[in-house]
């Protein structure tokens, strides 16, 4: 058997370019070497960014934002193209729409 560290250990804010697995959403800023609670599934308030001009659309999948650290954006823009490579992980679906730099209600799909 093997010992593996938890994917939630030594987490960072998801940068504007993915560096590892997305493990959850924090509801407040957390300093280094402090414990925190991260939501991994269910309804969550998440910062939304309109990459490519697409506002959050009810029922559509979101991915980590390629432009704003800690934010999400639509998997597909209004013209049907993805904002980044199509292999980025989906982290949930929009429950309530939002515009750029607003908080959207996202149903997280079980991240960890």
PDB file of C-alpha atoms in Angstrom:
ATOM      1  CA  UNK A   1       0.000   0.000   0.000  1.00  0.00           C
ATOM      2  CA  UNK A   2       0.992   3.633  -0.340  1.00  0.00           C
ATOM      3  CA  UNK A   3       0.678   6.767   1.720  1.00  0.00           C
ATOM      4  CA  UNK A   4      -0.597   9.805  -0.137  1.00  0.00           C
ATOM      5  CA  UNK A   5      -1.148  13.270   1.277  1.00  0.00           C
ATOM      6  CA  UNK A   6      -4.641  14.691   1.064  1.00  0.00           C
ATOM      7  CA  UNK A   7      -5.324  16.778  -2.058  1.00  0.00           C
ATOM      8  CA  UNK A   8      -6.695  19.435   0.322  1.00  0.00           C
ATOM      9  CA  UNK A   9      -3.341  19.790   2.123  1.00  0.00           C
ATOM     10  CA  UNK A  10      -1.274  22.902   1.204  1.00  0.00           C
ATOM     11  CA  UNK A  11      -4.001  24.362  -0.999  1.00  0.00           C
ATOM     12  CA  UNK A  12      -3.624  27.681  -2.815  1.00  0.00           C
ATOM     13  CA  UNK A  13      -6.025  30.054  -4.552  1.00  0.00           C
ATOM     14  CA  UNK A  14      -6.662  28.643  -8.000  1.00  0.00           C
ATOM     15  CA  UNK A  15      -4.386  30.780 -10.182  1.00  0.00           C
ATOM     16  CA  UNK A  16      -5.373  32.155 -13.578  1.00  0.00           C
ATOM     17  CA  UNK A  17      -3.814  29.030 -15.050  1.00  0.00           C
ATOM     18  CA  UNK A  18      -4.526  25.645 -13.467  1.00  0.00           C
ATOM     19  CA  UNK A  19      -1.609  24.107 -11.591  1.00  0.00           C
ATOM     20  CA  UNK A  20      -3.407  21.184  -9.923  1.00  0.00           C
ATOM     21  CA  UNK A  21      -6.798  19.744  -8.994  1.00  0.00           C
ATOM     22  CA  UNK A  22      -9.514  22.104  -7.752  1.00  0.00           C
ATOM     23  CA  UNK A  23     -10.458  20.900  -4.265  1.00  0.00           C
ATOM     24  CA  UNK A  24     -13.117  23.293  -3.014  1.00  0.00           C
ATOM     25  CA  UNK A  25     -14.435  26.802  -2.471  1.00  0.00           C
ATOM     26  CA  UNK A  26     -13.491  28.840   0.594  1.00  0.00           C
ATOM     27  CA  UNK A  27     -16.002  31.363   1.894  1.00  0.00           C
ATOM     28  CA  UNK A  28     -13.311  33.686   3.269  1.00  0.00           C
ATOM     29  CA  UNK A  29      -9.652  34.516   2.718  1.00  0.00           C
ATOM     30  CA  UNK A  30      -7.305  32.240   4.665  1.00  0.00           C
ATOM     31  CA  UNK A  31      -3.731  33.049   5.683  1.00  0.00           C
ATOM     32  CA  UNK A  32      -0.855  30.605   5.238  1.00  0.00           C
ATOM     33  CA  UNK A  33      -0.615  27.829   7.815  1.00  0.00           C
ATOM     34  CA  UNK A  34      -4.199  28.291   9.026  1.00  0.00           C
ATOM     35  CA  UNK A  35      -7.040  25.824   8.937  1.00  0.00           C
ATOM     36  CA  UNK A  36     -10.175  26.566   6.957  1.00  0.00           C
ATOM     37  CA  UNK A  37     -13.412  25.053   5.795  1.00  0.00           C
ATOM     38  CA  UNK A  38     -13.785  24.444   2.052  1.00  0.00           C
ATOM     39  CA  UNK A  39     -17.047  23.526   0.443  1.00  0.00           C
ATOM     40  CA  UNK A  40     -16.785  20.709  -2.095  1.00  0.00           C
ATOM     41  CA  UNK A  41     -20.395  20.016  -3.061  1.00  0.00           C
ATOM     42  CA  UNK A  42     -23.765  21.725  -3.113  1.00  0.00           C
ATOM     43  CA  UNK A  43     -24.858  25.386  -3.426  1.00  0.00           C
ATOM     44  CA  UNK A  44     -21.981  27.867  -3.017  1.00  0.00           C
ATOM     45  CA  UNK A  45     -21.333  31.563  -3.601  1.00  0.00           C
ATOM     46  CA  UNK A  46     -18.435  31.934  -6.039  1.00  0.00           C
ATOM     47  CA  UNK A  47     -16.828  34.952  -7.741  1.00  0.00           C
ATOM     48  CA  UNK A  48     -17.791  35.006 -11.436  1.00  0.00           C
ATOM     49  CA  UNK A  49     -15.760  36.390 -14.347  1.00  0.00           C
ATOM     50  CA  UNK A  50     -17.194  36.977 -17.818  1.00  0.00           C
ATOM     51  CA  UNK A  51     -14.317  35.635 -19.905  1.00  0.00           C
ATOM     52  CA  UNK A  52     -15.277  36.224 -23.531  1.00  0.00           C
ATOM     53  CA  UNK A  53     -18.319  38.309 -22.587  1.00  0.00           C
ATOM     54  CA  UNK A  54     -20.557  35.458 -21.420  1.00  0.00           C
ATOM     55  CA  UNK A  55     -22.652  36.166 -18.332  1.00  0.00           C
ATOM     56  CA  UNK A  56     -23.509  33.242 -16.049  1.00  0.00           C
ATOM     57  CA  UNK A  57     -26.388  31.276 -17.581  1.00  0.00           C
ATOM     58  CA  UNK A  58     -28.691  29.167 -15.411  1.00  0.00           C
ATOM     59  CA  UNK A  59     -27.931  25.441 -15.653  1.00  0.00           C
ATOM     60  CA  UNK A  60     -24.664  25.830 -17.580  1.00  0.00           C
ATOM     61  CA  UNK A  61     -21.354  24.340 -16.460  1.00  0.00           C
ATOM     62  CA  UNK A  62     -18.572  26.522 -15.023  1.00  0.00           C
ATOM     63  CA  UNK A  63     -14.798  26.013 -14.892  1.00  0.00           C
ATOM     64  CA  UNK A  64     -11.979  27.806 -13.048  1.00  0.00           C
ATOM     65  CA  UNK A  65     -11.419  31.213 -14.656  1.00  0.00           C
ATOM     66  CA  UNK A  66      -8.343  31.534 -16.870  1.00  0.00           C
ATOM     67  CA  UNK A  67      -8.251  35.287 -16.184  1.00  0.00           C
ATOM     68  CA  UNK A  68      -9.058  35.877 -12.490  1.00  0.00           C
ATOM     69  CA  UNK A  69      -7.551  33.831  -9.665  1.00  0.00           C
ATOM     70  CA  UNK A  70     -10.225  32.227  -7.472  1.00  0.00           C
ATOM     71  CA  UNK A  71     -13.094  32.921  -9.885  1.00  0.00           C
ATOM     72  CA  UNK A  72     -15.156  30.753 -12.248  1.00  0.00           C
ATOM     73  CA  UNK A  73     -16.384  31.323 -15.788  1.00  0.00           C
ATOM     74  CA  UNK A  74     -18.641  29.530 -18.272  1.00  0.00           C
ATOM     75  CA  UNK A  75     -17.266  26.366 -19.910  1.00  0.00           C
ATOM     76  CA  UNK A  76     -18.520  27.643 -23.272  1.00  0.00           C
ATOM     77  CA  UNK A  77     -18.884  31.264 -24.362  1.00  0.00           C
ATOM     78  CA  UNK A  78     -21.993  32.651 -26.049  1.00  0.00           C
ATOM     79  CA  UNK A  79     -20.537  31.713 -29.453  1.00  0.00           C
ATOM     80  CA  UNK A  80     -20.028  28.089 -28.315  1.00  0.00           C
ATOM     81  CA  UNK A  81     -16.231  28.189 -28.029  1.00  0.00           C
ATOM     82  CA  UNK A  82     -14.399  27.356 -24.792  1.00  0.00           C
ATOM     83  CA  UNK A  83     -12.377  30.148 -23.092  1.00  0.00           C
ATOM     84  CA  UNK A  84      -9.456  27.729 -22.625  1.00  0.00           C
ATOM     85  CA  UNK A  85      -8.628  24.161 -23.589  1.00  0.00           C
ATOM     86  CA  UNK A  86     -11.744  22.031 -23.351  1.00  0.00           C
ATOM     87  CA  UNK A  87     -10.079  19.626 -20.920  1.00  0.00           C
ATOM     88  CA  UNK A  88     -10.273  21.972 -17.898  1.00  0.00           C
ATOM     89  CA  UNK A  89     -12.383  20.384 -15.153  1.00  0.00           C
ATOM     90  CA  UNK A  90     -15.972  21.470 -14.682  1.00  0.00           C
ATOM     91  CA  UNK A  91     -16.619  22.371 -11.063  1.00  0.00           C
ATOM     92  CA  UNK A  92     -20.380  22.858 -11.050  1.00  0.00           C
ATOM     93  CA  UNK A  93     -23.416  24.442 -12.688  1.00  0.00           C
ATOM     94  CA  UNK A  94     -24.951  27.907 -12.391  1.00  0.00           C
ATOM     95  CA  UNK A  95     -27.954  28.128 -10.052  1.00  0.00           C
ATOM     96  CA  UNK A  96     -28.432  31.906 -10.326  1.00  0.00           C
ATOM     97  CA  UNK A  97     -26.977  34.200 -12.988  1.00  0.00           C
ATOM     98  CA  UNK A  98     -24.338  36.851 -12.393  1.00  0.00           C
ATOM     99  CA  UNK A  99     -22.439  39.498 -14.303  1.00  0.00           C
ATOM    100  CA  UNK A 100     -18.692  40.121 -14.327  1.00  0.00           C
ATOM    101  CA  UNK A 101     -17.048  40.480 -10.878  1.00  0.00           C
ATOM    102  CA  UNK A 102     -20.274  39.515  -9.087  1.00  0.00           C
ATOM    103  CA  UNK A 103     -20.899  36.499  -6.884  1.00  0.00           C
ATOM    104  CA  UNK A 104     -22.783  33.714  -8.638  1.00  0.00           C
ATOM    105  CA  UNK A 105     -24.647  30.851  -6.990  1.00  0.00           C
ATOM    106  CA  UNK A 106     -22.987  27.665  -8.218  1.00  0.00           C
ATOM    107  CA  UNK A 107     -23.991  24.089  -7.440  1.00  0.00           C
ATOM    108  CA  UNK A 108     -20.610  22.447  -6.869  1.00  0.00           C
ATOM    109  CA  UNK A 109     -20.415  18.952  -8.288  1.00  0.00           C
ATOM    110  CA  UNK A 110     -18.271  17.227  -5.682  1.00  0.00           C
ATOM    111  CA  UNK A 111     -14.747  18.510  -6.155  1.00  0.00           C
ATOM    112  CA  UNK A 112     -12.682  16.440  -3.780  1.00  0.00           C
TER     113      UNK A 112
END
